[in-house]
PDB file of C-alpha atoms in Angstrom:
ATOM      1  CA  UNK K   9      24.731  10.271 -10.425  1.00 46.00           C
ATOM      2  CA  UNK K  10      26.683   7.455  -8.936  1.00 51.00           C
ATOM      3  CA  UNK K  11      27.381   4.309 -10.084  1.00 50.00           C
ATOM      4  CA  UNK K  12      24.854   1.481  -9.617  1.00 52.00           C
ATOM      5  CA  UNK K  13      24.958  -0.014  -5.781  1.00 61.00           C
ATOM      6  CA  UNK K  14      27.771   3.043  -4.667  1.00 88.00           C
ATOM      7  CA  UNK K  15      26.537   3.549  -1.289  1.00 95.00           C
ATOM      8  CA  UNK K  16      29.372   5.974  -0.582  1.00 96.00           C
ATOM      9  CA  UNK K  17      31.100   8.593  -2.665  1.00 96.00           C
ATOM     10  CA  UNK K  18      34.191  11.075  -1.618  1.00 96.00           C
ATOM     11  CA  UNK K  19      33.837  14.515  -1.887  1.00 97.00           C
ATOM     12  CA  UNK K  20      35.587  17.936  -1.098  1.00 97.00           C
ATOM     13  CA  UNK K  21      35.409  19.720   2.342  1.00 96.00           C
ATOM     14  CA  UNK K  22      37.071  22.302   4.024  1.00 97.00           C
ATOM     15  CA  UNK K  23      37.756  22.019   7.960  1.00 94.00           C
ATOM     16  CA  UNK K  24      38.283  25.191   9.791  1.00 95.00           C
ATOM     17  CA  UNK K  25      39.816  25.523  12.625  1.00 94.00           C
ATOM     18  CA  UNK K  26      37.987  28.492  14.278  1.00 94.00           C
ATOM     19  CA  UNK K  27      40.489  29.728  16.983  1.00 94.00           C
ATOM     20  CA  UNK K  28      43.093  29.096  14.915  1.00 95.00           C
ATOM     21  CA  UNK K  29      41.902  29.940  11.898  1.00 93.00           C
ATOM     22  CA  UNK K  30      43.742  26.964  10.048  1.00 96.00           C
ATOM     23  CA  UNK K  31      41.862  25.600   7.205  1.00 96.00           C
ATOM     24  CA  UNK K  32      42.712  21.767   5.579  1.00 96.00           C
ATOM     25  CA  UNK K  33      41.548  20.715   2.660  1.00 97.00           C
ATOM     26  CA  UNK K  34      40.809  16.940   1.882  1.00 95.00           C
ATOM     27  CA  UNK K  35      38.187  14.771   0.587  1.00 97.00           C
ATOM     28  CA  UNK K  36      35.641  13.120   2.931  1.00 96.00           C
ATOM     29  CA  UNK K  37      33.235   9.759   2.391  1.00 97.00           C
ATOM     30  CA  UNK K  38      29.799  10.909   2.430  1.00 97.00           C
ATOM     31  CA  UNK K  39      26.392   8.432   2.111  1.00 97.00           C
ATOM     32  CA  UNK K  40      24.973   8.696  -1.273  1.00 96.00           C
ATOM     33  CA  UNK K  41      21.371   9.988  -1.397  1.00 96.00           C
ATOM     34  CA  UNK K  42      19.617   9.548  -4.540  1.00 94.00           C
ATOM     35  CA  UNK K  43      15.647   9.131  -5.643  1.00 94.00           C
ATOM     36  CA  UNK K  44      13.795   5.755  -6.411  1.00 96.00           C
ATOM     37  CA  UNK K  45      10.758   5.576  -7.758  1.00 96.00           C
ATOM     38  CA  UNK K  46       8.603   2.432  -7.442  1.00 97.00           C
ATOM     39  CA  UNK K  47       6.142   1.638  -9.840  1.00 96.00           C
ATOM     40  CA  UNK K  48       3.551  -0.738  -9.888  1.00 97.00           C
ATOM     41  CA  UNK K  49       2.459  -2.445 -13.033  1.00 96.00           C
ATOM     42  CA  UNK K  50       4.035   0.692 -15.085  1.00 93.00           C
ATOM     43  CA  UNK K  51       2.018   3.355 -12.929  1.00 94.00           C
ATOM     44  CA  UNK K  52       4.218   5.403 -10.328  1.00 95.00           C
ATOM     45  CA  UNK K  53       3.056   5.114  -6.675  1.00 95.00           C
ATOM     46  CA  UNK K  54       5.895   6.718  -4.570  1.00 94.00           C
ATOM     47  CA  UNK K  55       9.725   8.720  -4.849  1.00 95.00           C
ATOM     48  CA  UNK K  56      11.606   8.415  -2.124  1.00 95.00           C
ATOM     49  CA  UNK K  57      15.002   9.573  -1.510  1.00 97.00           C
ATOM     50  CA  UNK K  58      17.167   6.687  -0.507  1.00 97.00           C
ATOM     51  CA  UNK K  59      20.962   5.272  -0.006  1.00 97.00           C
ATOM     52  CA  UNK K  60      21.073   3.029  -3.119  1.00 95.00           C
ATOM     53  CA  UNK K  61      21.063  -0.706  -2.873  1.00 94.00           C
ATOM     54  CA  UNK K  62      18.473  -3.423  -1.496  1.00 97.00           C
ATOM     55  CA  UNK K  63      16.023  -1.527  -3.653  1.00 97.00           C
ATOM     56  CA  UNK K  64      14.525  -4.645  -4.264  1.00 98.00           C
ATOM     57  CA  UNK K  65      13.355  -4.809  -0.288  1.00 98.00           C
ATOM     58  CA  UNK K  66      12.989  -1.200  -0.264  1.00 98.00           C
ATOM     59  CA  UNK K  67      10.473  -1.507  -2.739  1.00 98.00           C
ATOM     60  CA  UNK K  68       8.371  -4.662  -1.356  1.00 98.00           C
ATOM     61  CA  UNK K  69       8.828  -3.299   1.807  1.00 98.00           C
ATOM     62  CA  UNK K  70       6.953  -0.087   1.462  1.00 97.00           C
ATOM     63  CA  UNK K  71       3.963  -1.721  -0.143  1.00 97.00           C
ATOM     64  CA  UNK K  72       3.288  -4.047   2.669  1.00 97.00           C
ATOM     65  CA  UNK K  73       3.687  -1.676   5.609  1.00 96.00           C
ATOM     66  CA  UNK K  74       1.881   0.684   3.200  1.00 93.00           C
ATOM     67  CA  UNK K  75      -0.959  -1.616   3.786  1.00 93.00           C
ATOM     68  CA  UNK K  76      -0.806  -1.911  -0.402  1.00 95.00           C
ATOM     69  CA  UNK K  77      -0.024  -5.194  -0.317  1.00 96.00           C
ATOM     70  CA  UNK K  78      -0.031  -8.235   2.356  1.00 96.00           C
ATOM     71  CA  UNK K  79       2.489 -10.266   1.089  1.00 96.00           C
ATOM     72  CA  UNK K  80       5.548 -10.941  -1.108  1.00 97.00           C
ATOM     73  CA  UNK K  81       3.892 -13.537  -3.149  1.00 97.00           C
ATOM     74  CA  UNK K  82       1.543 -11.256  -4.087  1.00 98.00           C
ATOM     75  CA  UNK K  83       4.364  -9.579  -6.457  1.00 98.00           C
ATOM     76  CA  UNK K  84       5.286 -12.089  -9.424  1.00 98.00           C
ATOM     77  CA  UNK K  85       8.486  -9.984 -10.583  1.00 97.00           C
ATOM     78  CA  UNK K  86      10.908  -6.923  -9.478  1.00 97.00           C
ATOM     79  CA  UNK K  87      13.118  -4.868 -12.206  1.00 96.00           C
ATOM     80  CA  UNK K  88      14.994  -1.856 -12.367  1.00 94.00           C
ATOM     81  CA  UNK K  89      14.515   0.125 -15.050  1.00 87.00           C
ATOM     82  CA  UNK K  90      17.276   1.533 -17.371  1.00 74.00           C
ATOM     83  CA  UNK K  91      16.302   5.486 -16.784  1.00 71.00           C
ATOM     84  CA  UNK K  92      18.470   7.666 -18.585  1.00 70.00           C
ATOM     85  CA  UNK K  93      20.646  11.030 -16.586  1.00 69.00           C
ATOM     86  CA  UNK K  94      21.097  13.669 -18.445  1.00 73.00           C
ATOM     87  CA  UNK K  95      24.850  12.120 -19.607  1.00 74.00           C
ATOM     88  CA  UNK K  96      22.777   9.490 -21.053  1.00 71.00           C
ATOM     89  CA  UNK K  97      23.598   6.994 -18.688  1.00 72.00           C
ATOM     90  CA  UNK K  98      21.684   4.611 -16.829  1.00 73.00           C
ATOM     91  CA  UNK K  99      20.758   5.677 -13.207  1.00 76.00           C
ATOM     92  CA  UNK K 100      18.808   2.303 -11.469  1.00 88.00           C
ATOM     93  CA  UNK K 101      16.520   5.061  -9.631  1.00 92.00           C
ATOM     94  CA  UNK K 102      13.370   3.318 -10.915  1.00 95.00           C
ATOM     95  CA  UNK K 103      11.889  -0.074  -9.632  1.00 96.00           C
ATOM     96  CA  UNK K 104       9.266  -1.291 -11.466  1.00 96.00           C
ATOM     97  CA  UNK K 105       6.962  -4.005  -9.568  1.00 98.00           C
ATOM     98  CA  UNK K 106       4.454  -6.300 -11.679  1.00 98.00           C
ATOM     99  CA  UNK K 107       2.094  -7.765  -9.362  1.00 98.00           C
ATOM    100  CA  UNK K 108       1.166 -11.673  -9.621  1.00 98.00           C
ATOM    101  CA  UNK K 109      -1.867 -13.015 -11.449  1.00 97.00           C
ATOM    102  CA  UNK K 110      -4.907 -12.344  -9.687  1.00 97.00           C
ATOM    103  CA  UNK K 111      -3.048  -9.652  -7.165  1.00 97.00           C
ATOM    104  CA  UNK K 112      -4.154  -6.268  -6.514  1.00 96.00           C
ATOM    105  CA  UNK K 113      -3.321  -3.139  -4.338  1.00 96.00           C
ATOM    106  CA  UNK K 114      -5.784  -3.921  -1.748  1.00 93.00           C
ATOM    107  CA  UNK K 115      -5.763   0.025  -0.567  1.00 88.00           C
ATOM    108  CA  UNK K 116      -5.018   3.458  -2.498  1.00 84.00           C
ATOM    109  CA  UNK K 117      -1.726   4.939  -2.076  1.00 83.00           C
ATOM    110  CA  UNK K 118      -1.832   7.851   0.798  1.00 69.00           C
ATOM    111  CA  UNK K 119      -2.272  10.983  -1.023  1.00 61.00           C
ATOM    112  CA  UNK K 120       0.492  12.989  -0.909  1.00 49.00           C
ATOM    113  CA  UNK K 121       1.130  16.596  -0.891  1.00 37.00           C
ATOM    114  CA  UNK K 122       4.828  16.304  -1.817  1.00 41.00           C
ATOM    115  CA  UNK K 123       7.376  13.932  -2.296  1.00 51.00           C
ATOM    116  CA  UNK K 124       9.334  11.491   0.097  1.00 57.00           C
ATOM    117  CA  UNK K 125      12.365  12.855   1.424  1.00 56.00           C
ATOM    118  CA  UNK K 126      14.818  10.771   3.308  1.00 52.00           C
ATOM    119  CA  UNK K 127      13.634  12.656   7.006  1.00 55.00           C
ATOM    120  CA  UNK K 128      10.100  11.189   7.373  1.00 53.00           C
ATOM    121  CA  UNK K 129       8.000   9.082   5.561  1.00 52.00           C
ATOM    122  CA  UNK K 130       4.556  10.328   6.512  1.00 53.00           C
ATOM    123  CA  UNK K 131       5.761  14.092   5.062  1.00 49.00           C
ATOM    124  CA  UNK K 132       2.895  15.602   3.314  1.00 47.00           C
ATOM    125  CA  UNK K 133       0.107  13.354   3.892  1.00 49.00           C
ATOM    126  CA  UNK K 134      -3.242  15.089   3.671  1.00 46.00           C
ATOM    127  CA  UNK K 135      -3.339  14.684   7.013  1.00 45.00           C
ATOM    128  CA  UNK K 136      -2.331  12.081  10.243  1.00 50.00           C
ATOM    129  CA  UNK K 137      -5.982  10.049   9.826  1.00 58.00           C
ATOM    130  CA  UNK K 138      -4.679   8.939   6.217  1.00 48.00           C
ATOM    131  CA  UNK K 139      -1.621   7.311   7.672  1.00 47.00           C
ATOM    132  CA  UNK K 140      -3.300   5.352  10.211  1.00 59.00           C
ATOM    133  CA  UNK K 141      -3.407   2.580   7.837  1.00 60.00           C
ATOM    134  CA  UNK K 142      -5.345  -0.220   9.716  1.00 72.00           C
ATOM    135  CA  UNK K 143      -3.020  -3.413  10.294  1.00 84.00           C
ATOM    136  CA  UNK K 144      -4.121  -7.104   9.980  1.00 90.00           C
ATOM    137  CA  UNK K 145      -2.454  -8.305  12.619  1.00 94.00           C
ATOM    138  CA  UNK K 146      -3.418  -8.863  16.466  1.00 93.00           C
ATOM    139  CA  UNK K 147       0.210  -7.511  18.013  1.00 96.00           C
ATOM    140  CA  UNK K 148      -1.362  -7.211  21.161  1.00 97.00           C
ATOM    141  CA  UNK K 149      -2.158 -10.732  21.864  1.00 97.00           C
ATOM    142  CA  UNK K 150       1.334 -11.744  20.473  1.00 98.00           C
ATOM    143  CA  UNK K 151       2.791 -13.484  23.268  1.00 98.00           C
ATOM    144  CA  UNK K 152       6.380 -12.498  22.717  1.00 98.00           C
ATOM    145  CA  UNK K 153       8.390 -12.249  25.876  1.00 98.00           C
ATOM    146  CA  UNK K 154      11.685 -10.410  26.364  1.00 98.00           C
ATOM    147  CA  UNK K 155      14.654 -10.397  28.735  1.00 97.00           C
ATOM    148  CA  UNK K 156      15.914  -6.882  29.219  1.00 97.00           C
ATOM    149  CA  UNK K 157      19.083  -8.022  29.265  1.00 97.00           C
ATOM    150  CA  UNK K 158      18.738  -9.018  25.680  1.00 97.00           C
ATOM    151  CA  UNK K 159      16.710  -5.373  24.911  1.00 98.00           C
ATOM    152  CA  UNK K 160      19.397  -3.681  26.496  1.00 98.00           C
ATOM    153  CA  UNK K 161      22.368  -5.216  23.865  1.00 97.00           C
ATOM    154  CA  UNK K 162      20.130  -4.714  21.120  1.00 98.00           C
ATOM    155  CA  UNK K 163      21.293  -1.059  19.849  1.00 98.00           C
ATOM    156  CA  UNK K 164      25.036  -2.574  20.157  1.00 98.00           C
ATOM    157  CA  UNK K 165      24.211  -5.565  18.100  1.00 98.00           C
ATOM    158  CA  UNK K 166      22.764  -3.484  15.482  1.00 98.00           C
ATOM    159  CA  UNK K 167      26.026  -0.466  15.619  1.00 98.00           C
ATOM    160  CA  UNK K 168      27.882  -3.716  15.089  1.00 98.00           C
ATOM    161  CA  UNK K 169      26.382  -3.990  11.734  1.00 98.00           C
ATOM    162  CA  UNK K 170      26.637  -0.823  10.588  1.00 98.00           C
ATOM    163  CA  UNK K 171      29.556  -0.711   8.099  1.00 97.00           C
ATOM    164  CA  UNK K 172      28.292   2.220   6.298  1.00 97.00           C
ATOM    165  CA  UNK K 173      27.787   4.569   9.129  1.00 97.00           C
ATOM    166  CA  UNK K 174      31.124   3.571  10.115  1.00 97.00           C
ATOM    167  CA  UNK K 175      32.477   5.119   6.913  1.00 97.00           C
ATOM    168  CA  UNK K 176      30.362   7.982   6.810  1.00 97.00           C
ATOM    169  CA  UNK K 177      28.340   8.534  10.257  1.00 96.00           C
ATOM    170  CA  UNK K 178      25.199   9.801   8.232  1.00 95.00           C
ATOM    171  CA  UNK K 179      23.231   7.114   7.878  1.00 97.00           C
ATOM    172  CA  UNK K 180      20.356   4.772   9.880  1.00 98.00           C
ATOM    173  CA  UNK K 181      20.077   1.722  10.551  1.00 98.00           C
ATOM    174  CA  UNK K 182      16.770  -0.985  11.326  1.00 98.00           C
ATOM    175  CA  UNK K 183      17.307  -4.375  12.376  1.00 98.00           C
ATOM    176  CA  UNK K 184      14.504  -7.269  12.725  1.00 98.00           C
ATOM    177  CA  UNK K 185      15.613  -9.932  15.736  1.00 98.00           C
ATOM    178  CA  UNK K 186      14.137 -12.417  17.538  1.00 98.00           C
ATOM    179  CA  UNK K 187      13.576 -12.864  21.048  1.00 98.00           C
ATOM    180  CA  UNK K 188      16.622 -14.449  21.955  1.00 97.00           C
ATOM    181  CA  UNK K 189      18.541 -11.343  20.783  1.00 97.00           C
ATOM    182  CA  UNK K 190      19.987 -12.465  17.035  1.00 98.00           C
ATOM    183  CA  UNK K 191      19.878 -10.001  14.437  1.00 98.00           C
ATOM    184  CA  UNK K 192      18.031 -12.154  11.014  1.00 98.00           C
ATOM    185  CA  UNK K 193      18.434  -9.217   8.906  1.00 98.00           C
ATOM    186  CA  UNK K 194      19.907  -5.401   9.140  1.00 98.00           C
ATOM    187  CA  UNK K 195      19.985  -2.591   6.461  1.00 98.00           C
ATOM    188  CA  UNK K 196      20.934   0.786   6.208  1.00 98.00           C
ATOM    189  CA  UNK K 197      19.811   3.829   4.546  1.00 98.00           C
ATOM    190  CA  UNK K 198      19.510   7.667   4.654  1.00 97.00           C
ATOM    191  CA  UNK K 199      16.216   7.329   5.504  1.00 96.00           C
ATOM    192  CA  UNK K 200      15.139   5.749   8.727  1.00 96.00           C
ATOM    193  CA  UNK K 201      12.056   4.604   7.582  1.00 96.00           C
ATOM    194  CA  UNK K 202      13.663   3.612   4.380  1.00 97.00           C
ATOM    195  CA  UNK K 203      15.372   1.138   6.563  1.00 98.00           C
ATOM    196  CA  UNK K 204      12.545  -0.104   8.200  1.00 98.00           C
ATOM    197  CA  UNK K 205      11.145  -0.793   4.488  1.00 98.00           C
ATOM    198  CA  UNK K 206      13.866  -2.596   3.685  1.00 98.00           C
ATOM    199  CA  UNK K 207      14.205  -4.429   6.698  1.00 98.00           C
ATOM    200  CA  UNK K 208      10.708  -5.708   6.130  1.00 98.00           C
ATOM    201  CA  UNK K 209      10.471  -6.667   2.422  1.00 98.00           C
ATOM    202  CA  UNK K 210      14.388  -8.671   3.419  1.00 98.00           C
ATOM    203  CA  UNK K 211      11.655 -11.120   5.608  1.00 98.00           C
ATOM    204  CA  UNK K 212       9.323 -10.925   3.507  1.00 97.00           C
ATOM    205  CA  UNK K 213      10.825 -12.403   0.851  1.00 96.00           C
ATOM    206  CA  UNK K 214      12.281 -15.444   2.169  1.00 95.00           C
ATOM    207  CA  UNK K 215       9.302 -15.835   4.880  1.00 92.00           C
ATOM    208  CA  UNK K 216       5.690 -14.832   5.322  1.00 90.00           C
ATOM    209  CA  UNK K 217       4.292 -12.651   7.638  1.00 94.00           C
ATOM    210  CA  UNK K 218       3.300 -11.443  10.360  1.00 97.00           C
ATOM    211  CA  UNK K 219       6.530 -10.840  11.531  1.00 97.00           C
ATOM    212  CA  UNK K 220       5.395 -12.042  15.206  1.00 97.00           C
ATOM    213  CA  UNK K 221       7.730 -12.555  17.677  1.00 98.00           C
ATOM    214  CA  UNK K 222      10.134 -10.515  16.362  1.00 98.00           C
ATOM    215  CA  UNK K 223      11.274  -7.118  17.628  1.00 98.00           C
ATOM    216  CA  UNK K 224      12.380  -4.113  15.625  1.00 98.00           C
ATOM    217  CA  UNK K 225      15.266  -2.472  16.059  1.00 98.00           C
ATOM    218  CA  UNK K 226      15.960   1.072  15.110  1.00 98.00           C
ATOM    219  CA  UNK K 227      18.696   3.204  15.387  1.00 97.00           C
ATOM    220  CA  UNK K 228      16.912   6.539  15.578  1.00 93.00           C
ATOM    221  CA  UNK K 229      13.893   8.086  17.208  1.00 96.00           C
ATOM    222  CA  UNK K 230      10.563   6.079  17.527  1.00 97.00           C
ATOM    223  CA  UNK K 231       8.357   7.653  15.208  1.00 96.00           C
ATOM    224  CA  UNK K 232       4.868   6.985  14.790  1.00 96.00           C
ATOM    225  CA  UNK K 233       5.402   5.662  11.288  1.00 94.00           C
ATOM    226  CA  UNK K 234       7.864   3.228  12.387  1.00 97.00           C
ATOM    227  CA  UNK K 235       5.042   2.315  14.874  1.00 97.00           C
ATOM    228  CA  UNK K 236       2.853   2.227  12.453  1.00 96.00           C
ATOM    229  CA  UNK K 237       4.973  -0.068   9.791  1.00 96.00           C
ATOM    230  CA  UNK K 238       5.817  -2.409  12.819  1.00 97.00           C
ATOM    231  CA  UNK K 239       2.035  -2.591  13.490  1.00 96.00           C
ATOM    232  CA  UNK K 240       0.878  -3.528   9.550  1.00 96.00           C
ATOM    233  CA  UNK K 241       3.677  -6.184   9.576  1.00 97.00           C
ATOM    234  CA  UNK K 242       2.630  -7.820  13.006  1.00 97.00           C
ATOM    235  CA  UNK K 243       5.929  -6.715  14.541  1.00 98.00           C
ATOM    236  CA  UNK K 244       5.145  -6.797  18.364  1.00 98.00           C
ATOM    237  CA  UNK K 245       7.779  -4.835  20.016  1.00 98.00           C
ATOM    238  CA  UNK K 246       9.999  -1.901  19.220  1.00 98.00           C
ATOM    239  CA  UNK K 247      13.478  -0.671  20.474  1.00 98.00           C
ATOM    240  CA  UNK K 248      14.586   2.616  19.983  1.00 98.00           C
ATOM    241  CA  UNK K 249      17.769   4.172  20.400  1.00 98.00           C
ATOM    242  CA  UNK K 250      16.749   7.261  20.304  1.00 97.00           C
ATOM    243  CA  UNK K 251      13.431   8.966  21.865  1.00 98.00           C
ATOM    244  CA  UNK K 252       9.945   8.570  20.998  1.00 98.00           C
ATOM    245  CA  UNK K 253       7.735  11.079  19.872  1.00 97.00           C
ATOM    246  CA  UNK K 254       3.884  12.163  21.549  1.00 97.00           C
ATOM    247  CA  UNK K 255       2.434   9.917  18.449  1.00 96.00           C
ATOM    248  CA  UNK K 256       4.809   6.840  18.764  1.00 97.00           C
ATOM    249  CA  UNK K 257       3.738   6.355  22.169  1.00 98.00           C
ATOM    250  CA  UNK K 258      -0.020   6.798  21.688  1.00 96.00           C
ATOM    251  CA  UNK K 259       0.256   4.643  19.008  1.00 96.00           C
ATOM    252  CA  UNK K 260       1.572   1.785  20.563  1.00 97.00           C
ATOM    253  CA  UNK K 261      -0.478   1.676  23.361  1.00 97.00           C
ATOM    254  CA  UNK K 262      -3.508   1.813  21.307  1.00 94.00           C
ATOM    255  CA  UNK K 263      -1.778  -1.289  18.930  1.00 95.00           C
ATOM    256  CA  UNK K 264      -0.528  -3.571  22.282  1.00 97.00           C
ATOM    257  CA  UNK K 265       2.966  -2.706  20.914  1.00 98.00           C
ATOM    258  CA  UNK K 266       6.019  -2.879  23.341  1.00 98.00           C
ATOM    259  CA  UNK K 267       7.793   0.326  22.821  1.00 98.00           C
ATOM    260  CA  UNK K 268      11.224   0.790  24.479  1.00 98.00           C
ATOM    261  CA  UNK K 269      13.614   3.954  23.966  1.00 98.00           C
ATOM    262  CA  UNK K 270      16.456   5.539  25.221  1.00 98.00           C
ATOM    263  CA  UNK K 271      18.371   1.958  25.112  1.00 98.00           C
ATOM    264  CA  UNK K 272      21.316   2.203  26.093  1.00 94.00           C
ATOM    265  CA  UNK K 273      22.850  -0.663  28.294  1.00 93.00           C
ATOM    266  CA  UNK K 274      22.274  -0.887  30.998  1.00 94.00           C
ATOM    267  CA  UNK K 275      18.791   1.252  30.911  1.00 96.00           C
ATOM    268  CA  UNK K 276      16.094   1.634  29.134  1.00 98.00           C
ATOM    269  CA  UNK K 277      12.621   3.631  28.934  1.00 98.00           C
ATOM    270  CA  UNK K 278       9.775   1.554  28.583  1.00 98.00           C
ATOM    271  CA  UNK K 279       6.916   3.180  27.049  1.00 98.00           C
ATOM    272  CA  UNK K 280       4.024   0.604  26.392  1.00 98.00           C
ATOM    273  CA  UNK K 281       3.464  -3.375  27.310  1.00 98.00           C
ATOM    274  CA  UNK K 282       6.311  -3.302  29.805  1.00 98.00           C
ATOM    275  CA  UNK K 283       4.813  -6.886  30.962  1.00 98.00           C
ATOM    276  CA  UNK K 284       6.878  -8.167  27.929  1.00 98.00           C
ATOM    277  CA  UNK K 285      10.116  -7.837  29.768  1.00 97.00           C
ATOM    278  CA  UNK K 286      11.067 -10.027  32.119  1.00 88.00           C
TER     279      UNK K 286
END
């Protein structure tokens, strides 16, 4: 295990050369990937696999675009607990949540066939109707409007905060910002929807939501979860670096969710609500 908040650690590699057939040995800086569990009141809801640090956000974040919970003030106190390695020393992979008086999960967790890993969030859900968690939020009627000038320098803005894939080039990154193009907040994190999560549960903590008129910003594919978690939040519009999957798009037309991919200045692929952009 790493030490608590290491988001990077060095390890050995071997580079080959293979028309040469030279080999150098050195040491490389490589994302740390390690489990947290949240817990709610003492019962365990969720592991995920995760770059360590903002677990706090992580944590709130996942239970309101889980649709658990609808907002931070619904949670009266955050911890980590002092699990134990096998050394004997204390790991920080457990967050325990106590909810405030009065609060409840206002849905069951998804059932879950496995645990998170760090690919995709939705892995081994009984099945795509259980994810479908319904959202509170009218994004459709949100009455955000974009210049795609300002979509277009979005992905930049966001590699421009990205000090940990600069050291290591293996993680993602999710940004929320406003329609005028500034970033509020940015994380990263070996998961992408990890950094969605944590993304969410940074605003949610120091605001209220829904998140309208705000546009998230992701440095990977459009998934449909990240649809989805944009969708519970109130998140009207989505830029993608990457592309967007079958889902994703069907998604966000049914929500009234601009969906934009393939951004990278100066063009772009609109998917849904294109009368967003001016």
């Amino acid at each position: 295990m790493t030490p608590m908040g290491r988001v990077t650690t060095r390890v050995r590699r071997t580079r080959l050369d293979v028309v040469s057939g030279a080999r150098v040995e050195r040491t490389d800086t490589v994302a740390v990937e390690e489990p947290l569990e949240i817990r709610v009141d003492g019962i365990s809801l969720t592991t995920t696999m995760r770059t360590p640090g903002d677990d706090f956000d992580l944590a709130i974040g996942h239970l309101l675009t889980e649709g658990l919970l609808h907002g931070a003030d619904e949670v009266a106190t955050l911890m980590h607990c002092t699990d134990l390695d096998e050394s004997g020393s204390p790991t920080f992979n457990v967050v325990d949540v106590t909810l405030a008086p009065g609060a409840v999960l206002h849905r069951a967790p998804r059932e879950r066939t496995q645990g998170m890993t760090s690919a995709c969030g939705v892995c081994g859900s009984a099945s795509v109707d259980a994810v479908r968690t319904s959202s509170r939020y009218a994004v459709a009627g949100d009455p955000l409007s974009l210049s795609a000038e300002v979509v277009a320098g979005l992905p930049d803005a966001l590699r421009r905060q990205q000090p940990v894939f600069d050291r290591t080039g293996g993680v993602h990154a999710a940004g929320l910002a406003t329609a005028s193009g500034d970033l509020v907040h940015v994380r990263e994190d070996v998961g992408r929807h990890n950094a969605v999560d944590k993304v969410v549960g940074a605003a949610a903590r120091v605001g209220s939501l829904p998140l309208a008129g705000h546009v998230l910003v992701v440095s990977a594919r459009a998934s449909f979860e990240i649809i989805q978690k944009a969708s519970v939040v109130g998140i009207p519009a989505v830029v993608a670096v990457g592309a967007p999957t079958s889902l994703a798009v069907d998604l966000a037309v049914d929500r009234g969710i601009t969906l934009v991919a393939f951004t990278r200045h100066p063009s772009m692929s609109v998917y849904s609500r294109p009368d967003r952009l001016a």
